[in-house]
PDB file of C-alpha atoms in Angstrom:
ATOM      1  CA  UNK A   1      19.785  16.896  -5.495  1.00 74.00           C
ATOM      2  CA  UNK A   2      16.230  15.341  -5.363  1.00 87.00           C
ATOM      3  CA  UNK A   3      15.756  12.091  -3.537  1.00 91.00           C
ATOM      4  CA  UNK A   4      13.127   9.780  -5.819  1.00 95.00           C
ATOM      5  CA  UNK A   5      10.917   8.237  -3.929  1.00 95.00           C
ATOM      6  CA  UNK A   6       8.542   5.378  -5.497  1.00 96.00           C
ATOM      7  CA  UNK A   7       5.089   4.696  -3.696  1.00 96.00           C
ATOM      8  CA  UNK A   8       3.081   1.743  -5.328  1.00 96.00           C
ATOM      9  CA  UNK A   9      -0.363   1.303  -3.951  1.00 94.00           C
ATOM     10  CA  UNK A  10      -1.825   4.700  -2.272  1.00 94.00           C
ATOM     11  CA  UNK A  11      -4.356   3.145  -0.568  1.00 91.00           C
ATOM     12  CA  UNK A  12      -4.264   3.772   3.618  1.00 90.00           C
ATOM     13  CA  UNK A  13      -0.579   2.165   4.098  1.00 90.00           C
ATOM     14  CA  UNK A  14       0.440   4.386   1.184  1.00 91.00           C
ATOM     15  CA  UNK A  15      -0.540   7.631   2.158  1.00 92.00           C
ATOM     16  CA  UNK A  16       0.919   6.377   5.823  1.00 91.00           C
ATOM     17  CA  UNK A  17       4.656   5.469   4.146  1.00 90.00           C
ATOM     18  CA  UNK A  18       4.107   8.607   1.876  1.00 91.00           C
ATOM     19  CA  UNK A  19       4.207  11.268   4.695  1.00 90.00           C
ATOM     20  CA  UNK A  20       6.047   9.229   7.052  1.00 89.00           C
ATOM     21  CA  UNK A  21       8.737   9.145   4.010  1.00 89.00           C
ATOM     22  CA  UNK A  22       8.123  13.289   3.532  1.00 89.00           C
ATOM     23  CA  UNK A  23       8.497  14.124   6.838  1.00 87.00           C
ATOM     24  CA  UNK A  24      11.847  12.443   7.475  1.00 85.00           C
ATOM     25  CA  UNK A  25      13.367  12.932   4.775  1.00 85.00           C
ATOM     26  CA  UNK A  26      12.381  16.803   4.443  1.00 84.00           C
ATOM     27  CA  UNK A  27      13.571  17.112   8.571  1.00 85.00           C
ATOM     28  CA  UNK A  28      17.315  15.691   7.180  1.00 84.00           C
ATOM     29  CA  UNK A  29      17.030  18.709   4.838  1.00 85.00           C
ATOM     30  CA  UNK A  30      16.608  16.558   2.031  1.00 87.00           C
ATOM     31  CA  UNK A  31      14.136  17.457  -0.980  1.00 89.00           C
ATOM     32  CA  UNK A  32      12.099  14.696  -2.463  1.00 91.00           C
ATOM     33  CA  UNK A  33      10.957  14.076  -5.538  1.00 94.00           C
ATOM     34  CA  UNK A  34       7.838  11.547  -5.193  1.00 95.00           C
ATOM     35  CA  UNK A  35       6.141   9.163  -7.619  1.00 96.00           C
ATOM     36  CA  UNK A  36       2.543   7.699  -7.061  1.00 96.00           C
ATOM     37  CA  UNK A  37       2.191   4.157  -9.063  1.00 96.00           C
ATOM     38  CA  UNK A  38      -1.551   3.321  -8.271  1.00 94.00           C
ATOM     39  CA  UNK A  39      -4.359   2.816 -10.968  1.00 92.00           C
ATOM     40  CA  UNK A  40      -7.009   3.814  -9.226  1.00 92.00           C
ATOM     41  CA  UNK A  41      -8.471   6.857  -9.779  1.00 93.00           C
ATOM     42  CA  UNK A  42      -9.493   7.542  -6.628  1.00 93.00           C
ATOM     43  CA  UNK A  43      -6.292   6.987  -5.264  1.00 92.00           C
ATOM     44  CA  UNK A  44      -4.674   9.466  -7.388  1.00 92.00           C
ATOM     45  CA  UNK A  45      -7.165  12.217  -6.111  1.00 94.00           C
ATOM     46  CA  UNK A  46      -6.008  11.879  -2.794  1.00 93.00           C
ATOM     47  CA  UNK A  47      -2.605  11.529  -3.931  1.00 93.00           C
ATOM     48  CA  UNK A  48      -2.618  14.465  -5.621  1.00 93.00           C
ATOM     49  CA  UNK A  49      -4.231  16.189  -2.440  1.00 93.00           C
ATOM     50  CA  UNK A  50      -1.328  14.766  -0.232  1.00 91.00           C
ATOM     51  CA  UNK A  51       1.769  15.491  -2.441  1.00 91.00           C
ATOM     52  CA  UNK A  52       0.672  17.913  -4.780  1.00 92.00           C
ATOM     53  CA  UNK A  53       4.309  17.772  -6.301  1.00 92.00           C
ATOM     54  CA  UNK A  54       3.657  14.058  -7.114  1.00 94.00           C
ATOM     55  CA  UNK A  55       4.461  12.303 -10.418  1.00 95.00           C
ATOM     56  CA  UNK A  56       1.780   9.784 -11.067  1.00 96.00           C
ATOM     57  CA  UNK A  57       2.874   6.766 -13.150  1.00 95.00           C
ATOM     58  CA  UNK A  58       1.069   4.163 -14.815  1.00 92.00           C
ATOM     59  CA  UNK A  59       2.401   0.502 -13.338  1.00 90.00           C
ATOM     60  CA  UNK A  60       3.280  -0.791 -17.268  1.00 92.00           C
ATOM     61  CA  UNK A  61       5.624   2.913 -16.850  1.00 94.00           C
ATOM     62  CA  UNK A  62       7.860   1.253 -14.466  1.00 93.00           C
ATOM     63  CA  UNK A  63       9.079  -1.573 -16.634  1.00 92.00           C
ATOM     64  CA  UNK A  64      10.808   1.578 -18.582  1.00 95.00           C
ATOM     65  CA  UNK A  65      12.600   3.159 -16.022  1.00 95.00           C
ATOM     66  CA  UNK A  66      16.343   2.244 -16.140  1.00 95.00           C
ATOM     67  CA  UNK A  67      18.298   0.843 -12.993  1.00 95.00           C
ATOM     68  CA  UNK A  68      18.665   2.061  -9.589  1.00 94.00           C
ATOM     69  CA  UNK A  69      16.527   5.390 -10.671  1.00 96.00           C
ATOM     70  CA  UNK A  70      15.068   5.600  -7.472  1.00 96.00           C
ATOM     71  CA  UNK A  71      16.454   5.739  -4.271  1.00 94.00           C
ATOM     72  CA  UNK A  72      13.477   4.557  -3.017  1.00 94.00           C
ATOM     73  CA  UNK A  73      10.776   2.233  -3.821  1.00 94.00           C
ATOM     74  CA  UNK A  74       7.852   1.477  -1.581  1.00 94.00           C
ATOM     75  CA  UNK A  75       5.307  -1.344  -2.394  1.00 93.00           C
ATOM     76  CA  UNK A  76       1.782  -1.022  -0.466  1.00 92.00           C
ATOM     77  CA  UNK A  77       0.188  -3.136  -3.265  1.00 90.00           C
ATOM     78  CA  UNK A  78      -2.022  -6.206  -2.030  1.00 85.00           C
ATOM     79  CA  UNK A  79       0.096  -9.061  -1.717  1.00 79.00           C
ATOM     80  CA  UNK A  80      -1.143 -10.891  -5.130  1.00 80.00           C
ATOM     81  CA  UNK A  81       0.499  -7.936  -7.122  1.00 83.00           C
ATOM     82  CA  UNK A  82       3.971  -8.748  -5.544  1.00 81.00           C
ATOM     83  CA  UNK A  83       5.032 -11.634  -7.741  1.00 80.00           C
ATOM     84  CA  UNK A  84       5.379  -9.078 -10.645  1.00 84.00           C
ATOM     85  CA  UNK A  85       6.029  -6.090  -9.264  1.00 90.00           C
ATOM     86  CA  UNK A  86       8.919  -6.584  -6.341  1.00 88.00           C
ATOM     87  CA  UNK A  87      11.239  -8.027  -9.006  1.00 90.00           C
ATOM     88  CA  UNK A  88      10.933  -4.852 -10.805  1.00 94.00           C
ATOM     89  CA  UNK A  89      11.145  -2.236  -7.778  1.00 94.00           C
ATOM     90  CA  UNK A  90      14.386  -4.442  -7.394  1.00 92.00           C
ATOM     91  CA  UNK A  91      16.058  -3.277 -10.247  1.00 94.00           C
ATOM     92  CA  UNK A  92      14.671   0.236 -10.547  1.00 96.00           C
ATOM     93  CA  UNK A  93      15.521   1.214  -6.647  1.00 95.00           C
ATOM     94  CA  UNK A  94      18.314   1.072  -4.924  1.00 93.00           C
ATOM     95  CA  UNK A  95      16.372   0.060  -1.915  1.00 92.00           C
ATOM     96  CA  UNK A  96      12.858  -1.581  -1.666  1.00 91.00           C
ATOM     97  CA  UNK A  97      10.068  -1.144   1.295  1.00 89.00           C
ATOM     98  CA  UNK A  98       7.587  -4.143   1.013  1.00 87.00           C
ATOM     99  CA  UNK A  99       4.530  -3.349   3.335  1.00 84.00           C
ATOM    100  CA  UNK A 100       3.450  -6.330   5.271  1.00 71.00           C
ATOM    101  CA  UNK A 101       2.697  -9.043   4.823  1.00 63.00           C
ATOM    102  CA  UNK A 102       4.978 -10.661   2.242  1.00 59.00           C
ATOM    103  CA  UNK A 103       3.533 -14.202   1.695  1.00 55.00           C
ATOM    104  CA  UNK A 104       0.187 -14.290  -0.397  1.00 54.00           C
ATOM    105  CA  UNK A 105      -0.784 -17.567   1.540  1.00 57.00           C
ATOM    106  CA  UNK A 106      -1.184 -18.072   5.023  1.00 53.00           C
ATOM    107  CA  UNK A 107      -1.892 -21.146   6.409  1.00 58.00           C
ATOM    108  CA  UNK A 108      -4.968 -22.086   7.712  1.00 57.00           C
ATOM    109  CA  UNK A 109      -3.778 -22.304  11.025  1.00 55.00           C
ATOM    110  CA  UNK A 110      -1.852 -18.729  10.654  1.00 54.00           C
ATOM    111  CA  UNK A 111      -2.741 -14.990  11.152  1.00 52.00           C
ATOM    112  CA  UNK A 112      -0.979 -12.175  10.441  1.00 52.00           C
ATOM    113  CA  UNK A 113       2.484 -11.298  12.716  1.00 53.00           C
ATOM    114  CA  UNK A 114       1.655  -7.906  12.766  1.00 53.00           C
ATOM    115  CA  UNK A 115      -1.593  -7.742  14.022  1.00 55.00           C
ATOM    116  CA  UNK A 116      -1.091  -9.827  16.922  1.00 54.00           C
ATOM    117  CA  UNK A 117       2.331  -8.254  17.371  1.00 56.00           C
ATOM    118  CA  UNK A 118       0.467  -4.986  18.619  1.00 54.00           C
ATOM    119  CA  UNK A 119      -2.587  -6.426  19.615  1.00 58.00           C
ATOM    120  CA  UNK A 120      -2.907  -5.865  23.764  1.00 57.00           C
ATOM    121  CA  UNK A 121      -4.811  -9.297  24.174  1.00 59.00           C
ATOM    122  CA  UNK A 122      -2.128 -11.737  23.411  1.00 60.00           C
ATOM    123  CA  UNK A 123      -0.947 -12.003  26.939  1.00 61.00           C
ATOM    124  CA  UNK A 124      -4.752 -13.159  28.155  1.00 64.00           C
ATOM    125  CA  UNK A 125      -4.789 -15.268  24.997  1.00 61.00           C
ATOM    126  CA  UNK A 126      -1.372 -17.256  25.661  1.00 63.00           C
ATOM    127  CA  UNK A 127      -2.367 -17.867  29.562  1.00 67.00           C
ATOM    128  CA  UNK A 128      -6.183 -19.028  27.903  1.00 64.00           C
ATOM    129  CA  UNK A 129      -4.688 -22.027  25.674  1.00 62.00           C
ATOM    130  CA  UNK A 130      -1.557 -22.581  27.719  1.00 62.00           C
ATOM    131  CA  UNK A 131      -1.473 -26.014  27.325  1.00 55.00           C
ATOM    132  CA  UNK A 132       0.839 -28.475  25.512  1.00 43.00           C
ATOM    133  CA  UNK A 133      -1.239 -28.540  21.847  1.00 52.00           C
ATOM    134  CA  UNK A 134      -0.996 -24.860  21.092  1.00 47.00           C
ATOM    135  CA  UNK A 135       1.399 -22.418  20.754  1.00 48.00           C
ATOM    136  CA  UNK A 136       0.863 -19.064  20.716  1.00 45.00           C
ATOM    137  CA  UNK A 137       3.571 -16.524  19.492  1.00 44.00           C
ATOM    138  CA  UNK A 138       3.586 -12.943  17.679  1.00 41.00           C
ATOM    139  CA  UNK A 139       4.104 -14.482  14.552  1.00 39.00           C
ATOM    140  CA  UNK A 140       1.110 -16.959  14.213  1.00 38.00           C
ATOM    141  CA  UNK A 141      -0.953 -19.361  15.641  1.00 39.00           C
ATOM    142  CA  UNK A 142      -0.952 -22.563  15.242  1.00 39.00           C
ATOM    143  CA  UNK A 143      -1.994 -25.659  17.113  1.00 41.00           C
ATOM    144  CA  UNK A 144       0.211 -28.804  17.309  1.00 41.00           C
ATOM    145  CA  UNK A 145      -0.491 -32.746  17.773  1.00 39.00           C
ATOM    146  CA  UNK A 146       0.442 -33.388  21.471  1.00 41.00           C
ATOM    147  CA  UNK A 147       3.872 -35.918  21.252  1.00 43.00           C
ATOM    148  CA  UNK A 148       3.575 -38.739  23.424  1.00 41.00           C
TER     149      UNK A 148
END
């Protein structure tokens, strides 16, 4: 039996989760079924050219589908698309991917966990503003009133 395998969004994270997804799941023995939800054309194209099995589905199409269909749903979708569309992944997938990051807001004060997660210069960074108004950790920056 095919495993369905929803990937919203093929822009570079989406062709990254699509043959990441591929790969494993084709190593397990496992044949996949995949189904590209992006409206861009170009995106499609190289879609196509990536999974040429692909089913490409319009975004209003996924309101139709009934519940749990897919055993997979992957959102790569900027983060202003979420509000509408993770609600939906989470009825027609068993089990929902959301590609960082989440939140649609950061504050001002905030970057990005991810990107200083991996990035090599954190440890020169946190010995550079070690002192007692700013914190520096993988999940943001931020700096904080000194308490007397």
């Amino acid at each position: 039996m095919n495993k369905k395998v929803l990937v919203c969004g093929f822009g570079r994270m989406g062709v990254s989760h699509t043959l990441q997804t591929l790969g494993n799941l084709r190593s397990c023995g496992r044949s996949v079924e995949m189904y590209i939800c992006d409206p861009s054309l170009v995106s499609r194209v190289v879609a196509a050219f990536v999974c040429p099995t692909a089913n490409f589905i319009s975004p209003k199409k996924l309101q139709t589908y009934e519940e749990n269909y897919f055993e997979l749903a992957i959102d790569c979708t900027p983060p202003s698309f979420r509000s509408y569309l993770v609600p939906t992944l989470e009825r027609i997938a068993e089990r929902v991917l959301i590609e960082k990051p989440v939140v649609v807001e950061l504050e001002s004060s905030s970057m990005s966990g991810y990107v200083l997660q991996h990035n090599p210069l954190i440890a020169e960074l946190q010995v550079l503003v070690s002192d007692t108004r700013t914190t520096v950790s993988y999940t943001h920056l931020r700096a904080h009133e000194t308490e007397a």
